[in-house]
Every structure is written in structure tokens, then in C-alpha cells.
Short mmCIF file of C-alpha atoms in Angstrom, two decimals:
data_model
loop_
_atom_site.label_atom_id
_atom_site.label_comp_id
_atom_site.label_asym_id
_atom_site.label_seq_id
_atom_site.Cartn_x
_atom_site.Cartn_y
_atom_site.Cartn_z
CA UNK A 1 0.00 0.00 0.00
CA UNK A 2 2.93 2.36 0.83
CA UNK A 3 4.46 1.60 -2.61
CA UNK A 4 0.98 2.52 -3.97
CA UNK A 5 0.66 5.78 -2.26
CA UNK A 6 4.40 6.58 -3.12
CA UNK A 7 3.87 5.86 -7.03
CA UNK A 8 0.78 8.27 -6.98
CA UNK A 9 2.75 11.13 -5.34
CA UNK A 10 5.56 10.64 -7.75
CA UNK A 11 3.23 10.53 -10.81
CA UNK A 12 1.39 14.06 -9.23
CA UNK A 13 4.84 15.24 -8.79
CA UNK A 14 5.79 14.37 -12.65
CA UNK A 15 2.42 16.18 -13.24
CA UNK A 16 2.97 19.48 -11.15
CA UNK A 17 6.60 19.49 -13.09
CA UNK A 18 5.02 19.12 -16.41
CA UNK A 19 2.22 21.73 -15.31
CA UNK A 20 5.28 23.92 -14.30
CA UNK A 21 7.28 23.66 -17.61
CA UNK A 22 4.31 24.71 -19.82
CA UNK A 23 3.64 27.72 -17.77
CA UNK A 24 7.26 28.74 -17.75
CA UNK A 25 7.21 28.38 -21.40
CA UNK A 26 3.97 30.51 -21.52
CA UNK A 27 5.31 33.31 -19.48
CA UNK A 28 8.28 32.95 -22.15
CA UNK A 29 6.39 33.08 -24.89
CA UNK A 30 4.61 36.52 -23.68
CA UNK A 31 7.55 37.98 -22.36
CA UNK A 32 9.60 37.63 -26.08
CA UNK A 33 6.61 38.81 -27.76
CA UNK A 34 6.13 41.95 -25.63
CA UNK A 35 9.49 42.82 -25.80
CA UNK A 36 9.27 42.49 -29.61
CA UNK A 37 6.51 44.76 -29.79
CA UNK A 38 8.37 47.05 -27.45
CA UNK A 39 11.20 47.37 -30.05
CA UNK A 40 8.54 47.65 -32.84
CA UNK A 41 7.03 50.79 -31.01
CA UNK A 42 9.55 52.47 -29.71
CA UNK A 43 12.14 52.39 -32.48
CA UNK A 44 15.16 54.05 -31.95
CA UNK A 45 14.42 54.37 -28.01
CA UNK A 46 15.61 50.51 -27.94
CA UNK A 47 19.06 51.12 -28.79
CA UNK A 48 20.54 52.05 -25.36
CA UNK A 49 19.50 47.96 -24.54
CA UNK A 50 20.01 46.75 -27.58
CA UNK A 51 23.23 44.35 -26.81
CA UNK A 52 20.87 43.00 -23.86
CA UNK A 53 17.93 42.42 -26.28
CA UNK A 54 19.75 41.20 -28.93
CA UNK A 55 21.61 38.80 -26.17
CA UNK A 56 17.81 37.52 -25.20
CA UNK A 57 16.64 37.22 -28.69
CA UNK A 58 19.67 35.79 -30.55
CA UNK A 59 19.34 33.16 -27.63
CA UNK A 60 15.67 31.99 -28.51
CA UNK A 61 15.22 32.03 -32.69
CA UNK A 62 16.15 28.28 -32.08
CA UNK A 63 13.85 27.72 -28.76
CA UNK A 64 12.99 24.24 -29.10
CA UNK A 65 10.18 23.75 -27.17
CA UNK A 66 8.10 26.72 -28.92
CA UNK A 67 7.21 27.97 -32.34
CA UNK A 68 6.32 31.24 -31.20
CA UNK A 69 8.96 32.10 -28.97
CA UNK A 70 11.51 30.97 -32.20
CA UNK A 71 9.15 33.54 -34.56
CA UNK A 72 8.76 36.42 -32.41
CA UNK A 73 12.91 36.47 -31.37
CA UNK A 74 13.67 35.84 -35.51
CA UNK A 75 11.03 38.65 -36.58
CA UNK A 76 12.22 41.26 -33.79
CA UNK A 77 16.06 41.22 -35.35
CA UNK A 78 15.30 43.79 -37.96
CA UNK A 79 14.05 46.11 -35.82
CA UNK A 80 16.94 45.93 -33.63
CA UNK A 81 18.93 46.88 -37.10
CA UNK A 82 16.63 49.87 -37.60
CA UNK A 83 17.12 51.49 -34.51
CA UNK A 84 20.55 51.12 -34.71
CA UNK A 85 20.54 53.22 -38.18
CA UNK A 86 18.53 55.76 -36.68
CA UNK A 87 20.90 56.14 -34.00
CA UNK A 88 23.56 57.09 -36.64
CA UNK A 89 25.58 54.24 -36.14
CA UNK A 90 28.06 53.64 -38.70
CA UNK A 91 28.18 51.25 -41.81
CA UNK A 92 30.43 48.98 -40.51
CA UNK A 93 29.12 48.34 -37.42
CA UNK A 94 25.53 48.01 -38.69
CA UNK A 95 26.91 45.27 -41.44
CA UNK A 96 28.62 43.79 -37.74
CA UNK A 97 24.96 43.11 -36.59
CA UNK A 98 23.50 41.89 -39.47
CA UNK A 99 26.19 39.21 -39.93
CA UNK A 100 25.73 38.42 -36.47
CA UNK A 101 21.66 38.14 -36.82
CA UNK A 102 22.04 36.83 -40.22
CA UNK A 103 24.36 33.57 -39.18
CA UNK A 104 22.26 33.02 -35.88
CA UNK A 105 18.98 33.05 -38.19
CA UNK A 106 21.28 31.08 -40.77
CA UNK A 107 21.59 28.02 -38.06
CA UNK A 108 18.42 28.38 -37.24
CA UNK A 109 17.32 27.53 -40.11
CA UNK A 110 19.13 24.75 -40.66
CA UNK A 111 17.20 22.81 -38.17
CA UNK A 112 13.58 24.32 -38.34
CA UNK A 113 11.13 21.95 -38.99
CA UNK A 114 7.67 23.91 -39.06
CA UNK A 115 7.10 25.57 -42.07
CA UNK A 116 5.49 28.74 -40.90
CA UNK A 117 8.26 29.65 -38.27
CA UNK A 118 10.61 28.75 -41.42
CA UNK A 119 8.52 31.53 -43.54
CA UNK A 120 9.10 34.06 -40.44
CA UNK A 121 12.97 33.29 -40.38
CA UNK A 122 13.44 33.59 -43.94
CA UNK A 123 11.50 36.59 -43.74
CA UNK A 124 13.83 38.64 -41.14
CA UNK A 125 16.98 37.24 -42.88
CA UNK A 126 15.87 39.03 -46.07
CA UNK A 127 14.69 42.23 -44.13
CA UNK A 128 17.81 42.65 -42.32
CA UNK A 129 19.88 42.32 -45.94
CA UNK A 130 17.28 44.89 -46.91
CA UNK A 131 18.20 46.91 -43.97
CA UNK A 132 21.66 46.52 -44.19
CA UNK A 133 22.07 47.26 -47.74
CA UNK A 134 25.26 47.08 -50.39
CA UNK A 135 28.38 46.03 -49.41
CA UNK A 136 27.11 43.40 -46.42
CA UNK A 137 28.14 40.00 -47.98
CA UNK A 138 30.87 38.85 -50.35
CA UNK A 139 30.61 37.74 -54.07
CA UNK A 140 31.60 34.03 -51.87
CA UNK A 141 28.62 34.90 -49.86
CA UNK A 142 25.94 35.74 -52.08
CA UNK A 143 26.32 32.76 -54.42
CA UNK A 144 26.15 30.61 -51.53
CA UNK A 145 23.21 32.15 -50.48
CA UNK A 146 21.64 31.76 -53.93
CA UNK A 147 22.39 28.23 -54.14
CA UNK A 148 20.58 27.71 -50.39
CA UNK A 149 17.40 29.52 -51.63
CA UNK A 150 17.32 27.69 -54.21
CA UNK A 151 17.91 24.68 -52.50
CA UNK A 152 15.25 25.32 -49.85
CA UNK A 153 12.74 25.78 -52.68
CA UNK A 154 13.81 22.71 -54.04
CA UNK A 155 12.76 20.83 -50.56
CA UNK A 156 9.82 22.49 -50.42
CA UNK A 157 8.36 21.21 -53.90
CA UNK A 158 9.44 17.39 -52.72
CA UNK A 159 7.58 18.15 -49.29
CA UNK A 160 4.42 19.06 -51.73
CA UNK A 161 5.23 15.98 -53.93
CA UNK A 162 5.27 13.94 -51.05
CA UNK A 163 2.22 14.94 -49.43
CA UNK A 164 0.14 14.63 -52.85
CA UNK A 165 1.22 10.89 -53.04
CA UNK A 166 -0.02 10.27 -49.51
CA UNK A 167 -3.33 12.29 -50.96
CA UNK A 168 -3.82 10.30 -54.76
CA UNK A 169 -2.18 6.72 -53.26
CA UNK A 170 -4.90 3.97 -52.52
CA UNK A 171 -5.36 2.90 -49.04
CA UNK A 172 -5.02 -0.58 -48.28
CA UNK A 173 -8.22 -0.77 -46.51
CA UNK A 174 -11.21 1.59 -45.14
CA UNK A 175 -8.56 2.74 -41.73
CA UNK A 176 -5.75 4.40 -44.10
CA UNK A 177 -8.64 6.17 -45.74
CA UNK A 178 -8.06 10.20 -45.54
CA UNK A 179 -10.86 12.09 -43.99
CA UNK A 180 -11.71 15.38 -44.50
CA UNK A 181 -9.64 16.60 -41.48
CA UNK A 182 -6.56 14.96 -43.07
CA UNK A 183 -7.31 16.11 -46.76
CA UNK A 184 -7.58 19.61 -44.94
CA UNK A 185 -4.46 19.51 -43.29
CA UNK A 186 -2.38 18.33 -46.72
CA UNK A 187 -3.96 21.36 -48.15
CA UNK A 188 -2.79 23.95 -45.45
CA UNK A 189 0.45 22.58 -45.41
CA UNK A 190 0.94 22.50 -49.32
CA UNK A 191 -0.75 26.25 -48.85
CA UNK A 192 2.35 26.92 -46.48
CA UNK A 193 4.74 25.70 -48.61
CA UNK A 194 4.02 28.04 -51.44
CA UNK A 195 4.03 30.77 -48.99
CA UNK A 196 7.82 29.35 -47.78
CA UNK A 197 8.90 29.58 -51.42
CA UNK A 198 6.96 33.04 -52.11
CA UNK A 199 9.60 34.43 -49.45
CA UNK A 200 12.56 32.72 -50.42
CA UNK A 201 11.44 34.28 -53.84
CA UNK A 202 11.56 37.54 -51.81
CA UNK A 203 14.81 36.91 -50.30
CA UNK A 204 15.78 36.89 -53.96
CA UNK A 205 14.74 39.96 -55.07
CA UNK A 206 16.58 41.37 -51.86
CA UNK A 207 20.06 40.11 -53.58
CA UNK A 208 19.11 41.71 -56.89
CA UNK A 209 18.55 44.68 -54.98
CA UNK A 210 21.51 44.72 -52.45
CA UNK A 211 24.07 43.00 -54.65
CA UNK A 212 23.40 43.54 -58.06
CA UNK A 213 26.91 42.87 -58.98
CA UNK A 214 26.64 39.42 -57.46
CA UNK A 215 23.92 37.72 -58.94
CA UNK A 216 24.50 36.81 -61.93
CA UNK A 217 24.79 32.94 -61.77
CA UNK A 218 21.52 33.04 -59.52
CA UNK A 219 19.78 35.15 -62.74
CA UNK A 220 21.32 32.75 -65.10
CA UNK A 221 20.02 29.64 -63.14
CA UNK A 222 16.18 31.64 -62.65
CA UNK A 223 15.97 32.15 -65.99
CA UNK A 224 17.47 29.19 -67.85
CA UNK A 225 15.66 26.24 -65.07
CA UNK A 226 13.91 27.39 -62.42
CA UNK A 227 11.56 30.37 -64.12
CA UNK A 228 10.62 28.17 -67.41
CA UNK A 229 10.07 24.93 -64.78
CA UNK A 230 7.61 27.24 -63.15
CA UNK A 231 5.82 28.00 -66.36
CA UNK A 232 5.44 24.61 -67.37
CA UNK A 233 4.01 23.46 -64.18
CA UNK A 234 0.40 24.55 -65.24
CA UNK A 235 0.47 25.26 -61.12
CA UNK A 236 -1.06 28.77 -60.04
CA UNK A 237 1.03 29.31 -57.24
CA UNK A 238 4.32 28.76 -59.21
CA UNK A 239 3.31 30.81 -61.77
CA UNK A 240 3.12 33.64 -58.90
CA UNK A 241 6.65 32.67 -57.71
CA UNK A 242 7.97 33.31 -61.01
CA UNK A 243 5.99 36.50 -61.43
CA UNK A 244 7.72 37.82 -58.32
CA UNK A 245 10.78 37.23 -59.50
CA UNK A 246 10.36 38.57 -62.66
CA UNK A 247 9.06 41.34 -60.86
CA UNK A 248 12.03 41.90 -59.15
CA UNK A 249 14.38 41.40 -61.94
CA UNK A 250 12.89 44.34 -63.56
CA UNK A 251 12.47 46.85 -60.51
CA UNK A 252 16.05 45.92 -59.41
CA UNK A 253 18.20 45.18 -61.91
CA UNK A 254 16.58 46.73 -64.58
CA UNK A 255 16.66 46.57 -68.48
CA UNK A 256 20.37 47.45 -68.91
CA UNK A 257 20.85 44.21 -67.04
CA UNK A 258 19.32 42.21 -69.93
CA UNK A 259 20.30 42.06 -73.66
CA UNK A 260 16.91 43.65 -75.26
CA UNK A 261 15.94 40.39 -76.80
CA UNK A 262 15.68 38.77 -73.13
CA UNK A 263 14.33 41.56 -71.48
CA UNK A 264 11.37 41.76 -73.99
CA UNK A 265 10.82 38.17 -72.82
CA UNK A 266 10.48 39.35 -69.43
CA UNK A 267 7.71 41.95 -70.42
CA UNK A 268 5.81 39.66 -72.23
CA UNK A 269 6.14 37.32 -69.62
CA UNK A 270 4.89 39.76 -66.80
CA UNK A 271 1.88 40.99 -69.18
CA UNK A 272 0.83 37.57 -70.31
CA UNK A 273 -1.16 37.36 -66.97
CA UNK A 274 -2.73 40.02 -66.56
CA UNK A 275 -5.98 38.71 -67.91
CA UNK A 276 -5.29 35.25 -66.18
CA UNK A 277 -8.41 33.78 -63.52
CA UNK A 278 -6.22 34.17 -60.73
CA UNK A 279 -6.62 37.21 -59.20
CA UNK A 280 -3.31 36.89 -56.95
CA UNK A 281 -1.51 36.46 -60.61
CA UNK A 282 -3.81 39.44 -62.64
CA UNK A 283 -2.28 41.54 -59.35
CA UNK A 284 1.29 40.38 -59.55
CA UNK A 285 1.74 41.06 -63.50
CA UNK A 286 -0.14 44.54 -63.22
CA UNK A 287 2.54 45.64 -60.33
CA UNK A 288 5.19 44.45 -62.26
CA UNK A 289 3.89 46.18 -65.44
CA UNK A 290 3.70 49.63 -63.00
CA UNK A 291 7.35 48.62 -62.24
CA UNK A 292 8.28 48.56 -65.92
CA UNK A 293 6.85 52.03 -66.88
CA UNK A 294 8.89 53.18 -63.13
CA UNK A 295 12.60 51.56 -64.25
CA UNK A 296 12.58 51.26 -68.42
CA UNK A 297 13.31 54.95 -68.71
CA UNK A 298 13.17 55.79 -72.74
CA UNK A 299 12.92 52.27 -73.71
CA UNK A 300 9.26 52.08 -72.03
CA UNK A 301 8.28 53.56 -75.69
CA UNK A 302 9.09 49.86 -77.61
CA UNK A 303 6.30 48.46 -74.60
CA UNK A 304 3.98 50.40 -74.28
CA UNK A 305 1.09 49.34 -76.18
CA UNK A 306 1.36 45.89 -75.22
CA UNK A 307 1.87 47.39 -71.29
CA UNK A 308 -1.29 49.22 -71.42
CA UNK A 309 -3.19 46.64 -73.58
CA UNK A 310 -2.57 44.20 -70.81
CA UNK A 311 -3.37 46.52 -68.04
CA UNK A 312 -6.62 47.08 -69.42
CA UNK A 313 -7.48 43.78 -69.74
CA UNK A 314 -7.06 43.47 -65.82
CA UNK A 315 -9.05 46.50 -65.47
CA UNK A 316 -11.93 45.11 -67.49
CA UNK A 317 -11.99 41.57 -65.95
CA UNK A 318 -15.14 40.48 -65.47
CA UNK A 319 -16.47 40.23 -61.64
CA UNK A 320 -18.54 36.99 -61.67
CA UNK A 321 -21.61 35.93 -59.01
CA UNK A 322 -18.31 33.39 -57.46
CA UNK A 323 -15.92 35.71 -57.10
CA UNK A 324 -18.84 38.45 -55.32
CA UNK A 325 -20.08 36.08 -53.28
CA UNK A 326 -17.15 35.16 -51.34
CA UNK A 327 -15.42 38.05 -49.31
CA UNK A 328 -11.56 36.74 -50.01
CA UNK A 329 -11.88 36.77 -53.73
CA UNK A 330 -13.72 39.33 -53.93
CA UNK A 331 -11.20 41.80 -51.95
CA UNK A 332 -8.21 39.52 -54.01
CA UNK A 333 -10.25 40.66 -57.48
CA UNK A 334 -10.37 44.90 -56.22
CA UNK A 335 -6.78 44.53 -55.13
CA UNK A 336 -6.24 43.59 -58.41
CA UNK A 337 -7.79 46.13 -60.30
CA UNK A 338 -6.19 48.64 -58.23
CA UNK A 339 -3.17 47.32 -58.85
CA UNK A 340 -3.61 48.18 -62.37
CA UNK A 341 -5.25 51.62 -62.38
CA UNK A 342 -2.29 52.25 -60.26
CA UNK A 343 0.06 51.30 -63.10
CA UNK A 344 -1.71 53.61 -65.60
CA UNK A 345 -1.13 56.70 -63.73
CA UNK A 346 2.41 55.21 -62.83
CA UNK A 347 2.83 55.21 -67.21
CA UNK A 348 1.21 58.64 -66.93
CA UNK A 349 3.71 59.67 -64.01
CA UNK A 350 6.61 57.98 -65.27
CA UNK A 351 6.60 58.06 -68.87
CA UNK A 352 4.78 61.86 -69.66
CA UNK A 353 6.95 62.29 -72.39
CA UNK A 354 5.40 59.09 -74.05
CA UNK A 355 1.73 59.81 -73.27
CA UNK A 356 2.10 63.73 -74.37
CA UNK A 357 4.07 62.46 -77.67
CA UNK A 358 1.52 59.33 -78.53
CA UNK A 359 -1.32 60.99 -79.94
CA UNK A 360 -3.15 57.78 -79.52
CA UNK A 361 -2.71 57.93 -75.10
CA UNK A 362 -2.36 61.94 -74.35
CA UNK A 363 -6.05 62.91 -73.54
CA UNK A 364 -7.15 59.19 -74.03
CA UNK A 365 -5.17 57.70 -71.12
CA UNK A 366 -5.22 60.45 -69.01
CA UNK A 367 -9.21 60.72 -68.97
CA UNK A 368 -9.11 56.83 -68.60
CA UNK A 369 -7.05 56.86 -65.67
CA UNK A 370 -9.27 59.69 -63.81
CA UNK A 371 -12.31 58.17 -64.77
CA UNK A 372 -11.42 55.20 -62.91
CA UNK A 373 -10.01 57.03 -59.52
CA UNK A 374 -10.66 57.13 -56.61
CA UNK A 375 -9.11 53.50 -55.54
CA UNK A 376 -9.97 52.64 -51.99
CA UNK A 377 -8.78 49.21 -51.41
CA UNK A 378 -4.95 48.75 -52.08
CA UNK A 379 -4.85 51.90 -49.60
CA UNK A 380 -0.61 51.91 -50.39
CA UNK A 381 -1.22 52.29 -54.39
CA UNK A 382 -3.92 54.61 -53.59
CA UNK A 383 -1.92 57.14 -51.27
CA UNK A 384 1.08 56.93 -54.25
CA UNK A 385 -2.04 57.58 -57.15
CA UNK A 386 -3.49 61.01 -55.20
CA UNK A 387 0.11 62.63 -55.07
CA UNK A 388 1.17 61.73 -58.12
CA UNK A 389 -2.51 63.81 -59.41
CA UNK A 390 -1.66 66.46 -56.93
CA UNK A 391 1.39 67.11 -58.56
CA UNK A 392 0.34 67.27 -61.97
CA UNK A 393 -2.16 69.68 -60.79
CA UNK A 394 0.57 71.58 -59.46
CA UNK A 395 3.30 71.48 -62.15
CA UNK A 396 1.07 70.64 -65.12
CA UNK A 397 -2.31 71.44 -64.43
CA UNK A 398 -3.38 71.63 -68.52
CA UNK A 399 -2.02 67.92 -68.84
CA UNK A 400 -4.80 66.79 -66.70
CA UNK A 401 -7.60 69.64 -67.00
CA UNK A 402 -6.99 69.04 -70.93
CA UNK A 403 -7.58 65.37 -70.72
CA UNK A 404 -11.31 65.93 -70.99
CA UNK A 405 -14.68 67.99 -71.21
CA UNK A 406 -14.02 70.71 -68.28
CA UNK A 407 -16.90 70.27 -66.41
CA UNK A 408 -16.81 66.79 -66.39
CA UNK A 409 -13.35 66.77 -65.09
CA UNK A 410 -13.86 69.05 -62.39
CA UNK A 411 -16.71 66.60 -61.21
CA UNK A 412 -14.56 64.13 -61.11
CA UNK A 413 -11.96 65.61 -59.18
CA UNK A 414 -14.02 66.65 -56.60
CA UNK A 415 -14.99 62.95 -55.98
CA UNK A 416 -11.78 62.46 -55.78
CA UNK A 417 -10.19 64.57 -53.62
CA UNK A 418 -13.42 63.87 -51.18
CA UNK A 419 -12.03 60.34 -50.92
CA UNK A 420 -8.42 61.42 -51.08
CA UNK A 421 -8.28 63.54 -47.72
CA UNK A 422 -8.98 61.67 -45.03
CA UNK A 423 -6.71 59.37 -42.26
CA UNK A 424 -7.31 56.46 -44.44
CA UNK A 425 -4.97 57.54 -46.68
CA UNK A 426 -3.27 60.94 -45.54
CA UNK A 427 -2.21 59.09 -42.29
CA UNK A 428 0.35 57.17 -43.87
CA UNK A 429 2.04 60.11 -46.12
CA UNK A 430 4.78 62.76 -44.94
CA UNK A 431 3.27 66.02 -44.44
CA UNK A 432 4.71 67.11 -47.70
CA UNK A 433 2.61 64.63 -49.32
CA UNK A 434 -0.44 65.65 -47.63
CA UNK A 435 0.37 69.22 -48.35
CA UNK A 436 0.54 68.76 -52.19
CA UNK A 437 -2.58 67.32 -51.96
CA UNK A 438 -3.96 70.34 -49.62
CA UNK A 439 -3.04 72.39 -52.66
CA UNK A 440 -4.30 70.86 -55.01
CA UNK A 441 -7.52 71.36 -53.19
CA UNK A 442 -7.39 74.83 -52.56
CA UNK A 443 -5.90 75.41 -56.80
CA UNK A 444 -9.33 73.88 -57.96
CA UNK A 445 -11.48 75.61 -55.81
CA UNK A 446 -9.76 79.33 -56.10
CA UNK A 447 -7.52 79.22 -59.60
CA UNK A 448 -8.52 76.62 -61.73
CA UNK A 449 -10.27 77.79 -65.06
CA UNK A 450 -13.82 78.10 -65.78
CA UNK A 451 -15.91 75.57 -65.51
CA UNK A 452 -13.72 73.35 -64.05
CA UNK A 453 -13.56 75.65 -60.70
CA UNK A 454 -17.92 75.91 -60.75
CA UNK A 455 -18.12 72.32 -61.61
CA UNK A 456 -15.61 71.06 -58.64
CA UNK A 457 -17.33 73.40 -56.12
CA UNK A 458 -21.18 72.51 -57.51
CA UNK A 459 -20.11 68.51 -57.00
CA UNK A 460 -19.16 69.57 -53.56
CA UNK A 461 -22.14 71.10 -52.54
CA UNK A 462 -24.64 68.84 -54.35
CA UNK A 463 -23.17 65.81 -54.97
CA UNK A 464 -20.69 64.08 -52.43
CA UNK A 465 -21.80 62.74 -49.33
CA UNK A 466 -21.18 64.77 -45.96
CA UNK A 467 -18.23 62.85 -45.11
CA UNK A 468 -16.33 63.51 -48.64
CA UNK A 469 -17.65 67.20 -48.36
CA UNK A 470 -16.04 67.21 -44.99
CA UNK A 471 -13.09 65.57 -46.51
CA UNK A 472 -12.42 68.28 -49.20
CA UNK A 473 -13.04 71.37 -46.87
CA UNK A 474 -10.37 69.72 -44.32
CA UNK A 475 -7.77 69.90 -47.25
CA UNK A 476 -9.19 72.81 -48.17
CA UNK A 477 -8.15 74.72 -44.46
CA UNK A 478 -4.91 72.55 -44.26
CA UNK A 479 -1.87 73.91 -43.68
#
């Protein structure tokens, strides 16, 4: 009976230990994500603890015991790099810290084996290359680098492989049959795999960006294997990882980069989905075409009909009764759109001296584009669209008043700008930004030629809602 009574008390024991251990890795887990938040919010203020913090986090990104506690210590590392640069510190020492993060992240990752901490680790080693900018790694280095995204993509399409066999093989009787639980979870973890290889695709564009000198056996290998192996997949979600790179190619390294035959390829490439069924993929190719027009300089000309043939096939998609009735696709579809009314008025912006010249897109094109403003759901395109107007307005104002029937136009501004002003939007810009657009404001209801000025200030009156009339007097009185 003793020996009894003695087992029991050691099992509670074992149990009050267990009990202990979880709640000492809860208190854990709070106390790294607090103090990641804390260097999130205050920024610079974290610097004067930063070899403490960076002791405590560097210490748990390979926390066995807990996913989160490895996430938040690997996602709070760039931050620690930002307030470091806004403390002045110099060049060298900031490269110091990201080699240190970078090599810590860089075992890390050797041994993670959940897919979504994986994503966040990635993630903060491409943000702190970001942060760190030129001149952090070696030729050596960055090739090595390459070969280990590449290789880590690699994995990640046998882990997909491997969990579609377990999905299409035959069970050998009814218990080995998948339920829906089990399809469900071979689903979310193909999903996360995707996302894995979206930011190693990511980390990529961060070497074109950083080390442009560097990567040219990475470009070589995208373009000759990895990019066409995408495209002959017939598989959305690689089509999107090639998109991004593509993307990238072009917004970092730029046509120069290219001999003209191969960089035509990538345009075609980039526009050839913009009418595609995927939204994520209409989105992708309609930045990227925004990104062209931004980075082709004079050559934009030999693109630009096919560049603004393809955006307006993403503009004119048609919204069907699947994609409205389901609230994902149907914010996926606007973001889309946006997306590429965005990269008209980044042609417009970008390449004036192609619109005013083309007889075919100076009024044409310019009308289109305001016709089709405001956007309101890619809120970061849409801040970017309403300065880039402002400032025509102020340096140009004929180029857009011109565009079309006076009247009209000034109607159309006003709905505009009463969607423009408010904390939406003006809450992310400097206060230059929201000053241009101020101005604008106050040139079209004082200066701007009749009957532009009665038709912007009757639309105000009689036509927009309270809160956009309240919207356009704010700018109006801002300062």
C-alpha cells in the first residue's frame, strides 16, 4: 500500500513538473513577444539595450520547445537593425549586426522543422539584408546564399510531392482512408509551402537589390531552369513565384541588365497574366507592369502598347456571381484592379513624355485613368495615385484639366479629392505629401479655369456625401 501511495505522489509530482514547464514556457512566450513589440514601437528608443535584447533574442530564434517564442525572437532582429541606423551608427558596425543576426537566423534555419516559423525566419533574414544594404556580404557569400534559396525551394516542392502521393495513393483498406480533417491539413500545409517559397522568392529579389553585382549565376540559373520549370508546371502558385521574381528582376536590376531580346521576354512574360483567372496572378503582373513604366526609362516607348493593352485587360476583368459572393476573392479581385489603375497613372507619371508624344494615349489615357479614380482598397497604391494627381495639378495642371470635357473633369476631381483627404490615406504620407494634396484642393477651388472651378465646387455642394464634403473642406483649411 505504501508503494501505492508513493507511485501516486511521484506521478502528481511528474504532473505538477510538467504543469510547471508549460507555464514557464507561456510566461516565455509573452515575455519575447512583448518585448518584440516594445522594439517595434519604440524604435530608436531601444538602442541604449540593444546588446541586452539582442543577447535575449539571438538566444531563442532556435527555442525548441516553442514555435512562437523561435518567430517572435527571428522577426524582432530587424528592428533591432533599424534602430541602430537611426541612431547614426556607422556602416560597418551596422553590417557587424546583421552578420551576427544573419548567421544566428542562418543556423536556425538549418534545423527548423515547421514551415510557418521557417517563412518568419526567412523573412527577417531578407529584411535585415534589406536593412543593411550594399556592401554586407561577399561575391563568396551571395552565391552561396543563392544556391541555399534555391535549395530550400527545391525541398519544399518534394515536401508538396510527397504529401500529394499520400493524398492520390490507394489505401489498403477503409482505416488508411483520408478524412476530410486529413485532406484539410495536406492542403494547409501544401498552402504553407508556397508561402515558404513566395519568401525565399523575396529573399531573392533582396540580392538583386543589395548586390546587383553578385547575382549573376543566380539570374542565369532563374531564368534558364527554375523560371521556365515554373511555367510549365500549369500550377497557379508557381506561376506567382515566377511573377515575383520577374518582378524583381525588372524593378532591381533593370533593363540594362538584360540584352533587349531577353528583357522583352520578361515583359511579355509579366503581361501575359494580366488577364489570367487568378486574381493573386492578374495583381502580380499589373505591379510588375507599373514597375516597368517606373525603371525602363526611354525604352518604355518599344512596350507600351502591349503594357497598357494588358493593363486594361485586368481593369476590365469580369467580376462573376463566385468571385462576389465570397469576401476573399472578392477583396483579391479589387486589389487587383487597383493594382492596375495604379500602373496607368504610374505610365502617366513615369513616362509623360510618351503619353504627351503618342497621340493615340495623351487625352485618351489620361481621362481613362481619372475616370477610374478614386481607388480605396490597395490603400498603399492609392496614397502613391493622389500625389502623383496632386502634382500634376501643381506642375502641369493643362495635362490633366486638358484630358477631358471641363466640367466633367472638375466633377470628377471633386470625388476624388473627397475620398483622397482623409486618415485612411493621408495618415500614412509625410506632411509634404499631404500638403501637395492640400493644394491641389485649394488650386481647384480658387484658380482653376472656368468651368472646371464651378463644376468642382457645384459637386461639392450637391453631390458628395457629408463625409467627402467634410473631406475636401479639411484639405481645403490645411496647412
Amino acid at each position: 500500500m505504501k508503494k501505492l501511495e508513493k507511485h501516486k505522489l511521484s506521478l502528481e509530482q511528474e504532473k505538477d513538473n510538467f504543469k510547471q514547464q508549460l507555464d514557464e514556457i507561456e510566461e516565455k512566450d509573452v515575455a519575447i513577444q512583448m518585448l518584440s513589440v516594445f522594439i517595434d514601437e519604440v524604435g530608436e528608443g531601444c538602442f541604449d539595450a540593444i546588446e541586452q535584447i539582442s543577447g535575449v533574442m539571438l538566444a531563442n530564434t532556435a527555442y525548441l520547445a516553442n514555435d512562437s517564442i523561435r518567430s517572435s525572437a527571428a522577426s524582432s532582429l530587424p528592428g533591432l537593425l533599424k534602430a541602430a541606423k537611426k541612431r547614426g551608427v556607422d556602416t560597418a558596425q551596422v553590417h557587424q549586426m546583421a552578420k551576427t543576426y544573419n548567421q544566428n537566423l542562418y543556423q536556425a534555419m538549418q534545423k527548423e522543422i515547421d514551415t510557418d516559423t521557417l517563412i518568419t525566419q526567412v523573412t527577417a533574414f531578407k529584411d535585415i539584408i534589406d536593412e543593411a544594404g550594399p556592401g554586407l556580404m561577399t561575391q563568396e557569400e551571395v552565391s552561396h546564399l543563392a544556391e541555399k534559396a534555391l535549395g530550400m525551394v527545391t525541398k519544399s516542392l518534394a515536401r508538396i510531392e510527397e504529401n500529394n502521393k499520400i493524398n492520390n495513393d490507394e489505401a489498403e483498406d477503409e482505416d488508411d482512408v483520408l478524412d476530410e480533417d486529413d485532406l484539410a491539413l495536406i492542403k494547409e500545409e501544401n498552402s504553407n509551402e508556397h508561402d515558404l517559397q513566395i519568401s525565399t522568392a523575396e529573399l531573392m529579389g533582396v540580392l538583386f537589390k543589395t548586390h546587383k553585382d553578385f547575382v549573376g549565376g543566380l539570374v542565369q540559373k532563374l531564368r534558364a531552369e527554375v523560371i521556365p520549370e515554373c511555367f510549365s508546371s500549369n500550377e497557379q502558385k508557381r506561376f506567382k513565384f515566377a511573377l515575383f521574381i520577374l518582378d524583381d528582376m525588372v524593378e532591381h536590376l533593370g533593363p540594362t541588365y538584360f540584352s533587349p531580346e531577353d528583357f522583352a521576354q520578361i515583359v511579355q512574360a509579366i503581361c501575359s497574366f494580366a488577364g489570367h483567372t487568378s486574381s493573386s496572378l492578374r495583381q502580380a503582373s499589373a505591379y510588375g507592369i507599373g514597375i516597368i513604366a517606373q525603371n525602363t526609362g526611354d525604352s518604355f516607348v518599344t512596350y507600351s502598347e502591349q503594357c497598357l493593352t494588358a493593363l486594361k485587360s485586368t481593369i476590365d476583368f469580369p467580376i462573376s456571381a463566385k468571385i462576389q459572393g465570397k469576401k476573399e476573392k472578392l477583396t483579391m479581385y479589387n486589389h487587383a484592379r487597383d493594382n492596375a489603375i495604379a500602373s496607368v497613372g504610374k505610365v502617366i507619371k513615369y513616362q509623360t513624355a510618351v503619353v504627351k508624344n503618342n497621340p493615340n494615349f495623351s487625352s485618351q489615357l489620361v481621362s481613362f485613368w481619372l475616370s477610374l479614380l478614386p481607388i480605396t482598397h490597395d490603400v498603399e497604391e492609392a496614397t502613391a495615385q493622389y500625389e502623383f494627381l496632386s502634382d500634376f495639378l501643381a506642375q502641369d495642371a493643362e495635362f490633366i484639366l486638358g484630358s477631358t470635357d471641363p466640367a466633367t473633369g472638375g466633377a470628377q476631381l471633386a470625388k476624388i479629392y473627397g475620398e483622397a483627404f482623409q486618415e485612411k490615406y493621408t495618415g500614412s504620407m509625410s506632411a509634404e505629401a499631404k500638403l501637395k494634396l492640400a493644394n491641389a484642393v485649394r488650386y481647384l477651388m480658387t484658380q482653376a479655369p472656368a468651368p472646371t472651378i464651378e463644376s468642382f465646387k457645384a459637386t461639392c455642394e450637391n453631390v458628395l456625401a457629408a463625409g467627402s464634403r467634410a473631406n475636401v473642406e479639411a484639405a481645403f483649411a490645411h496647412q
